[in-house]
Amino acid sequence: MNKFKMHHLIIFLFFIFLISPKVSFADFKPLKLQIEKFQNVLAESDTISKRDVKKNLKFLMNKAKLVENKLAKGHINDDLKFLMDKYVYKNSKNSVKSSELTYWIKHLHDELKMFKKDMGIDG
């Protein structure tokens, strides 16, 4: 192969690499385990104290920081900030119905599956 063809082949392969879909990596395991722990806590009683909600959401936020994929990390952190705001900061009661939080925590769990299945984020 002459230099001209080799040069074009290298440029072509470079562009193919740039536009090819890439599998992204995000370590969801620590977050998934923390979500499951929180689900177990919520299953124990009909209500949970606002203090325990805050503590568990902070644990989830710390695990979410470990997610390497920026898209997944941003989406998960936004959801957790929303939950913290709704159930801790703007909540005038001292407790929360576990069923309300169970819905949202299951939603987070389902999002992890969606990131992996539909978006190709390996974790």
GROMACS .gro file of N, CA and C in nm:
model
  369
    1MET      N    1   0.083  -0.116   0.000
    1MET     CA    2   0.000   0.000   0.000
    1MET      C    3   0.089   0.124   0.000
    2ASN      N    4   0.055   0.218  -0.083
    2ASN     CA    5   0.138   0.338  -0.085
    2ASN      C    6   0.099   0.431   0.029
    3LYS      N    7   0.182   0.533   0.049
    3LYS     CA    8   0.162   0.624   0.162
    3LYS      C    9   0.029   0.698   0.154
    4PHE      N   10  -0.013   0.735   0.034
    4PHE     CA   11  -0.138   0.807   0.017
    4PHE      C   12  -0.257   0.723   0.064
    5LYS      N   13  -0.262   0.597   0.021
    5LYS     CA   14  -0.372   0.509   0.061
    5LYS      C   15  -0.366   0.480   0.212
    6MET      N   16  -0.248   0.461   0.263
    6MET     CA   17  -0.233   0.434   0.406
    6MET      C   18  -0.281   0.554   0.489
    7HIS      N   19  -0.246   0.673   0.445
    7HIS     CA   20  -0.288   0.795   0.513
    7HIS      C   21  -0.441   0.805   0.515
    8HIS      N   22  -0.504   0.780   0.400
    8HIS     CA   23  -0.650   0.786   0.392
    8HIS      C   24  -0.716   0.676   0.478
    9LEU      N   25  -0.656   0.560   0.481
    9LEU     CA   26  -0.709   0.451   0.562
    9LEU      C   27  -0.703   0.488   0.711
   10ILE      N   28  -0.595   0.547   0.754
   10ILE     CA   29  -0.582   0.589   0.895
   10ILE      C   30  -0.685   0.695   0.928
   11ILE      N   31  -0.704   0.792   0.841
   11ILE     CA   32  -0.804   0.897   0.864
   11ILE      C   33  -0.944   0.836   0.867
   12PHE      N   34  -0.972   0.745   0.776
   12PHE     CA   35  -1.102   0.679   0.771
   12PHE      C   36  -1.128   0.601   0.901
   13LEU      N   37  -1.031   0.525   0.947
   13LEU     CA   38  -1.047   0.447   1.069
   13LEU      C   39  -1.065   0.539   1.191
   14PHE      N   40  -0.994   0.651   1.191
   14PHE     CA   41  -1.008   0.747   1.298
   14PHE      C   42  -1.151   0.802   1.304
   15PHE      N   43  -1.209   0.838   1.190
   15PHE     CA   44  -1.345   0.889   1.186
   15PHE      C   45  -1.447   0.781   1.226
   16ILE      N   46  -1.423   0.659   1.184
   16ILE     CA   47  -1.511   0.548   1.223
   16ILE      C   48  -1.509   0.534   1.375
   17PHE      N   49  -1.390   0.543   1.433
   17PHE     CA   50  -1.378   0.534   1.579
   17PHE      C   51  -1.454   0.646   1.646
   18LEU      N   52  -1.447   0.767   1.594
   18LEU     CA   53  -1.515   0.882   1.655
   18LEU      C   54  -1.666   0.870   1.651
   19ILE      N   55  -1.720   0.819   1.542
   19ILE     CA   56  -1.865   0.816   1.528
   19ILE      C   57  -1.927   0.684   1.573
   20SER      N   58  -1.845   0.586   1.605
   20SER     CA   59  -1.901   0.457   1.647
   20SER      C   60  -1.961   0.469   1.786
   21PRO      N   61  -2.070   0.396   1.810
   21PRO     CA   62  -2.127   0.400   1.945
   21PRO      C   63  -2.032   0.335   2.043
   22LYS      N   64  -2.018   0.398   2.154
   22LYS     CA   65  -1.925   0.348   2.255
   22LYS      C   66  -2.004   0.300   2.375
   23VAL      N   67  -1.960   0.191   2.431
   23VAL     CA   68  -2.019   0.145   2.555
   23VAL      C   69  -1.953   0.225   2.665
   24SER      N   70  -2.034   0.286   2.744
   24SER     CA   71  -1.984   0.368   2.852
   24SER      C   72  -1.986   0.286   2.980
   25PHE      N   73  -1.899   0.320   3.073
   25PHE     CA   74  -1.890   0.246   3.197
   25PHE      C   75  -1.936   0.332   3.313
   26ALA      N   76  -2.011   0.271   3.400
   26ALA     CA   77  -2.054   0.338   3.524
   26ALA      C   78  -2.069   0.229   3.629
   27ASP      N   79  -1.997   0.241   3.736
   27ASP     CA   80  -2.004   0.140   3.841
   27ASP      C   81  -2.128   0.163   3.926
   28PHE      N   82  -2.237   0.095   3.892
   28PHE     CA   83  -2.364   0.111   3.962
   28PHE      C   84  -2.375   0.022   4.086
   29LYS      N   85  -2.285  -0.074   4.103
   29LYS     CA   86  -2.301  -0.172   4.210
   29LYS      C   87  -2.311  -0.111   4.350
   30PRO      N   88  -2.221  -0.020   4.390
   30PRO     CA   89  -2.235   0.038   4.525
   30PRO      C   90  -2.368   0.113   4.543
   31LEU      N   91  -2.410   0.185   4.441
   31LEU     CA   92  -2.536   0.258   4.447
   31LEU      C   93  -2.653   0.160   4.453
   32LYS      N   94  -2.648   0.058   4.371
   32LYS     CA   95  -2.755  -0.041   4.369
   32LYS      C   96  -2.769  -0.109   4.506
   33LEU      N   97  -2.658  -0.144   4.567
   33LEU     CA   98  -2.661  -0.206   4.700
   33LEU      C   99  -2.721  -0.112   4.804
   34GLN      N  100  -2.686   0.016   4.796
   34GLN     CA  101  -2.739   0.114   4.890
   34GLN      C  102  -2.888   0.135   4.868
   35ILE      N  103  -2.932   0.133   4.744
   35ILE     CA  104  -3.075   0.143   4.713
   35ILE      C  105  -3.150   0.026   4.774
   36GLU      N  106  -3.094  -0.094   4.760
   36GLU     CA  107  -3.158  -0.213   4.816
   36GLU      C  108  -3.164  -0.206   4.969
   37LYS      N  109  -3.060  -0.153   5.032
   37LYS     CA  110  -3.063  -0.136   5.178
   37LYS      C  111  -3.174  -0.040   5.219
   38PHE      N  112  -3.188   0.070   5.144
   38PHE     CA  113  -3.291   0.168   5.174
   38PHE      C  114  -3.429   0.107   5.152
   39GLN      N  115  -3.445   0.027   5.048
   39GLN     CA  116  -3.572  -0.040   5.025
   39GLN      C  117  -3.608  -0.131   5.143
   40ASN      N  118  -3.509  -0.199   5.198
   40ASN     CA  119  -3.533  -0.285   5.315
   40ASN      C  120  -3.575  -0.203   5.437
   41VAL      N  121  -3.511  -0.088   5.456
   41VAL     CA  122  -3.549   0.001   5.566
   41VAL      C  123  -3.693   0.047   5.550
   42LEU      N  124  -3.730   0.083   5.429
   42LEU     CA  125  -3.865   0.131   5.402
   42LEU      C  126  -3.969   0.022   5.421
   43ALA      N  127  -3.932  -0.102   5.395
   43ALA     CA  128  -4.025  -0.214   5.408
   43ALA      C  129  -4.053  -0.250   5.554
   44GLU      N  130  -3.972  -0.200   5.646
   44GLU     CA  131  -3.986  -0.236   5.787
   44GLU      C  132  -4.106  -0.171   5.856
   45SER      N  133  -4.147  -0.052   5.811
   45SER     CA  134  -4.260   0.014   5.877
   45SER      C  135  -4.335   0.104   5.779
   46ASP      N  136  -4.449   0.152   5.824
   46ASP     CA  137  -4.534   0.237   5.739
   46ASP      C  138  -4.480   0.379   5.724
   47THR      N  139  -4.402   0.424   5.823
   47THR     CA  140  -4.345   0.558   5.818
   47THR      C  141  -4.196   0.551   5.850
   48ILE      N  142  -4.128   0.658   5.810
   48ILE     CA  143  -3.986   0.671   5.839
   48ILE      C  144  -3.961   0.815   5.882
   49SER      N  145  -3.875   0.832   5.980
   49SER     CA  146  -3.849   0.969   6.029
   49SER      C  147  -3.776   1.050   5.924
   50LYS      N  148  -3.799   1.178   5.930
   50LYS     CA  149  -3.731   1.269   5.835
   50LYS      C  150  -3.579   1.260   5.852
   51ARG      N  151  -3.535   1.240   5.974
   51ARG     CA  152  -3.391   1.226   6.001
   51ARG      C  153  -3.334   1.103   5.930
   52ASP      N  154  -3.409   0.991   5.934
   52ASP     CA  155  -3.363   0.868   5.867
   52ASP      C  156  -3.370   0.881   5.715
   53VAL      N  157  -3.469   0.954   5.667
   53VAL     CA  158  -3.477   0.980   5.522
   53VAL      C  159  -3.352   1.056   5.478
   54LYS      N  160  -3.320   1.161   5.552
   54LYS     CA  161  -3.203   1.243   5.518
   54LYS      C  162  -3.076   1.158   5.522
   55LYS      N  163  -3.061   1.077   5.625
   55LYS     CA  164  -2.942   0.993   5.639
   55LYS      C  165  -2.930   0.897   5.520
   56ASN      N  166  -3.039   0.831   5.485
   56ASN     CA  167  -3.036   0.735   5.375
   56ASN      C  168  -3.015   0.802   5.239
   57LEU      N  169  -3.076   0.917   5.219
   57LEU     CA  170  -3.054   0.990   5.094
   57LEU      C  171  -2.910   1.038   5.082
   58LYS      N  172  -2.850   1.077   5.193
   58LYS     CA  173  -2.708   1.117   5.191
   58LYS      C  174  -2.619   0.998   5.156
   59PHE      N  175  -2.652   0.881   5.211
   59PHE     CA  176  -2.578   0.760   5.173
   59PHE      C  177  -2.587   0.736   5.023
   60LEU      N  178  -2.709   0.750   4.968
   60LEU     CA  179  -2.728   0.732   4.825
   60LEU      C  180  -2.650   0.836   4.744
   61MET      N  181  -2.651   0.959   4.791
   61MET     CA  182  -2.576   1.065   4.722
   61MET      C  183  -2.427   1.035   4.720
   62ASN      N  184  -2.376   0.985   4.831
   62ASN     CA  185  -2.234   0.950   4.836
   62ASN      C  186  -2.201   0.836   4.740
   63LYS      N  187  -2.289   0.740   4.727
   63LYS     CA  188  -2.267   0.629   4.633
   63LYS      C  189  -2.283   0.678   4.489
   64ALA      N  190  -2.374   0.772   4.468
   64ALA     CA  191  -2.394   0.826   4.332
   64ALA      C  192  -2.270   0.902   4.284
   65LYS      N  193  -2.194   0.958   4.377
   65LYS     CA  194  -2.070   1.027   4.338
   65LYS      C  195  -1.969   0.932   4.275
   66LEU      N  196  -1.982   0.804   4.305
   66LEU     CA  197  -1.888   0.705   4.252
   66LEU      C  198  -1.919   0.663   4.108
   67VAL      N  199  -2.039   0.697   4.060
   67VAL     CA  200  -2.076   0.662   3.923
   67VAL      C  201  -1.988   0.741   3.827
   68GLU      N  202  -1.925   0.671   3.735
   68GLU     CA  203  -1.827   0.734   3.647
   68GLU      C  204  -1.889   0.802   3.526
   69ASN      N  205  -2.002   0.753   3.481
   69ASN     CA  206  -2.066   0.810   3.362
   69ASN      C  207  -2.133   0.941   3.399
   70LYS      N  208  -2.099   1.049   3.329
   70LYS     CA  209  -2.151   1.183   3.362
   70LYS      C  210  -2.301   1.194   3.343
   71LEU      N  211  -2.353   1.135   3.236
   71LEU     CA  212  -2.497   1.141   3.210
   71LEU      C  213  -2.575   1.072   3.321
   72ALA      N  214  -2.536   0.951   3.353
   72ALA     CA  215  -2.605   0.875   3.459
   72ALA      C  216  -2.588   0.944   3.594
   73LYS      N  217  -2.467   0.987   3.623
   73LYS     CA  218  -2.440   1.054   3.751
   73LYS      C  219  -2.526   1.179   3.767
   74GLY      N  220  -2.533   1.260   3.662
   74GLY     CA  221  -2.611   1.383   3.668
   74GLY      C  222  -2.759   1.356   3.689
   75HIS      N  223  -2.811   1.258   3.616
   75HIS     CA  224  -2.953   1.226   3.628
   75HIS      C  225  -2.986   1.171   3.767
   76ILE      N  226  -2.903   1.083   3.817
   76ILE     CA  227  -2.926   1.024   3.949
   76ILE      C  228  -2.915   1.130   4.058
   77ASN      N  229  -2.814   1.215   4.048
   77ASN     CA  230  -2.797   1.321   4.148
   77ASN      C  231  -2.913   1.420   4.146
   78ASP      N  232  -2.965   1.451   4.028
   78ASP     CA  233  -3.082   1.539   4.020
   78ASP      C  234  -3.202   1.477   4.089
   79ASP      N  235  -3.223   1.347   4.068
   79ASP     CA  236  -3.334   1.277   4.133
   79ASP      C  237  -3.317   1.278   4.285
   80LEU      N  238  -3.196   1.252   4.331
   80LEU     CA  239  -3.172   1.249   4.476
   80LEU      C  240  -3.187   1.387   4.539
   81LYS      N  241  -3.144   1.491   4.468
   81LYS     CA  242  -3.163   1.628   4.519
   81LYS      C  243  -3.311   1.662   4.527
   82PHE      N  244  -3.386   1.618   4.427
   82PHE     CA  245  -3.531   1.639   4.428
   82PHE      C  246  -3.594   1.572   4.550
   83LEU      N  247  -3.556   1.447   4.577
   83LEU     CA  248  -3.610   1.374   4.692
   83LEU      C  249  -3.571   1.440   4.824
   84MET      N  250  -3.446   1.484   4.833
   84MET     CA  251  -3.399   1.551   4.954
   84MET      C  252  -3.479   1.679   4.976
   85ASP      N  253  -3.500   1.753   4.872
   85ASP     CA  254  -3.575   1.878   4.882
   85ASP      C  255  -3.720   1.851   4.922
   86LYS      N  256  -3.783   1.756   4.855
   86LYS     CA  257  -3.925   1.728   4.879
   86LYS      C  258  -3.951   1.666   5.016
   87TYR      N  259  -3.872   1.568   5.055
   87TYR     CA  260  -3.904   1.492   5.176
   87TYR      C  261  -3.827   1.535   5.300
   88VAL      N  262  -3.724   1.619   5.283
   88VAL     CA  263  -3.649   1.663   5.401
   88VAL      C  264  -3.663   1.813   5.420
   89TYR      N  265  -3.620   1.891   5.323
   89TYR     CA  266  -3.614   2.036   5.341
   89TYR      C  267  -3.750   2.104   5.336
   90LYS      N  268  -3.840   2.060   5.249
   90LYS     CA  269  -3.971   2.124   5.237
   90LYS      C  270  -4.081   2.050   5.312
   91ASN      N  271  -4.045   1.942   5.375
   91ASN     CA  272  -4.143   1.862   5.448
   91ASN      C  273  -4.161   1.920   5.589
   92SER      N  274  -4.282   1.961   5.620
   92SER     CA  275  -4.308   2.019   5.753
   92SER      C  276  -4.334   1.913   5.859
   93LYS      N  277  -4.356   1.790   5.817
   93LYS     CA  278  -4.381   1.681   5.911
   93LYS      C  279  -4.249   1.619   5.955
   94ASN      N  280  -4.254   1.545   6.066
   94ASN     CA  281  -4.134   1.479   6.117
   94ASN      C  282  -4.115   1.339   6.061
   95SER      N  283  -4.212   1.293   5.980
   95SER     CA  284  -4.200   1.160   5.921
   95SER      C  285  -4.257   1.161   5.780
   96VAL      N  286  -4.230   1.051   5.710
   96VAL     CA  287  -4.273   1.037   5.571
   96VAL      C  288  -4.334   0.898   5.558
   97LYS      N  289  -4.439   0.887   5.478
   97LYS     CA  290  -4.495   0.755   5.450
   97LYS      C  291  -4.394   0.674   5.370
   98SER      N  292  -4.366   0.556   5.416
   98SER     CA  293  -4.269   0.470   5.348
   98SER      C  294  -4.312   0.439   5.205
   99SER      N  295  -4.442   0.427   5.184
   99SER     CA  296  -4.492   0.393   5.050
   99SER      C  297  -4.457   0.501   4.947
  100GLU      N  298  -4.458   0.628   4.989
  100GLU     CA  299  -4.420   0.736   4.898
  100GLU      C  300  -4.273   0.722   4.856
  101LEU      N  301  -4.189   0.701   4.953
  101LEU     CA  302  -4.046   0.687   4.923
  101LEU      C  303  -4.016   0.558   4.848
  102THR      N  304  -4.090   0.453   4.880
  102THR     CA  305  -4.070   0.325   4.810
  102THR      C  306  -4.087   0.344   4.660
  103TYR      N  307  -4.189   0.420   4.622
  103TYR     CA  308  -4.212   0.449   4.480
  103TYR      C  309  -4.089   0.514   4.416
  104TRP      N  310  -4.035   0.616   4.480
  104TRP     CA  311  -3.923   0.691   4.424
  104TRP      C  312  -3.793   0.609   4.425
  105ILE      N  313  -3.773   0.530   4.528
  105ILE     CA  314  -3.651   0.450   4.535
  105ILE      C  315  -3.657   0.337   4.433
  106LYS      N  316  -3.777   0.282   4.411
  106LYS     CA  317  -3.791   0.182   4.304
  106LYS      C  318  -3.763   0.248   4.169
  107HIS      N  319  -3.807   0.371   4.154
  107HIS     CA  320  -3.781   0.446   4.030
  107HIS      C  321  -3.630   0.458   4.007
  108LEU      N  322  -3.554   0.489   4.111
  108LEU     CA  323  -3.408   0.496   4.099
  108LEU      C  324  -3.350   0.362   4.057
  109HIS      N  325  -3.399   0.257   4.118
  109HIS     CA  326  -3.353   0.122   4.085
  109HIS      C  327  -3.381   0.090   3.938
  110ASP      N  328  -3.501   0.126   3.893
  110ASP     CA  329  -3.539   0.104   3.753
  110ASP      C  330  -3.454   0.187   3.657
  111GLU      N  331  -3.416   0.307   3.701
  111GLU     CA  332  -3.331   0.391   3.617
  111GLU      C  333  -3.195   0.326   3.593
  112LEU      N  334  -3.141   0.262   3.695
  112LEU     CA  335  -3.013   0.194   3.677
  112LEU      C  336  -3.025   0.086   3.571
  113LYS      N  337  -3.136   0.013   3.573
  113LYS     CA  338  -3.160  -0.088   3.470
  113LYS      C  339  -3.172  -0.024   3.332
  114MET      N  340  -3.243   0.091   3.326
  114MET     CA  341  -3.262   0.161   3.200
  114MET      C  342  -3.128   0.209   3.143
  115PHE      N  343  -3.044   0.264   3.230
  115PHE     CA  344  -2.914   0.310   3.184
  115PHE      C  345  -2.837   0.196   3.120
  116LYS      N  346  -2.844   0.081   3.180
  116LYS     CA  347  -2.770  -0.035   3.130
  116LYS      C  348  -2.834  -0.091   3.004
  117LYS      N  349  -2.965  -0.112   3.007
  117LYS     CA  350  -3.033  -0.178   2.896
  117LYS      C  351  -3.052  -0.087   2.775
  118ASP      N  352  -3.112   0.028   2.796
  118ASP     CA  353  -3.151   0.114   2.685
  118ASP      C  354  -3.041   0.208   2.637
  119MET      N  355  -2.953   0.247   2.728
  119MET     CA  356  -2.851   0.345   2.690
  119MET      C  357  -2.712   0.283   2.674
  120GLY      N  358  -2.699   0.155   2.703
  120GLY     CA  359  -2.572   0.087   2.682
  120GLY      C  360  -2.465   0.126   2.781
  121ILE      N  361  -2.504   0.178   2.896
  121ILE     CA  362  -2.405   0.215   2.998
  121ILE      C  363  -2.379   0.090   3.080
  122ASP      N  364  -2.261   0.040   3.072
  122ASP     CA  365  -2.225  -0.083   3.141
  122ASP      C  366  -2.191  -0.053   3.285
  123GLY      N  367  -2.256  -0.120   3.375
  123GLY     CA  368  -2.227  -0.097   3.515
  123GLY      C  369  -2.279  -0.209   3.596
   0.00000   0.00000   0.00000
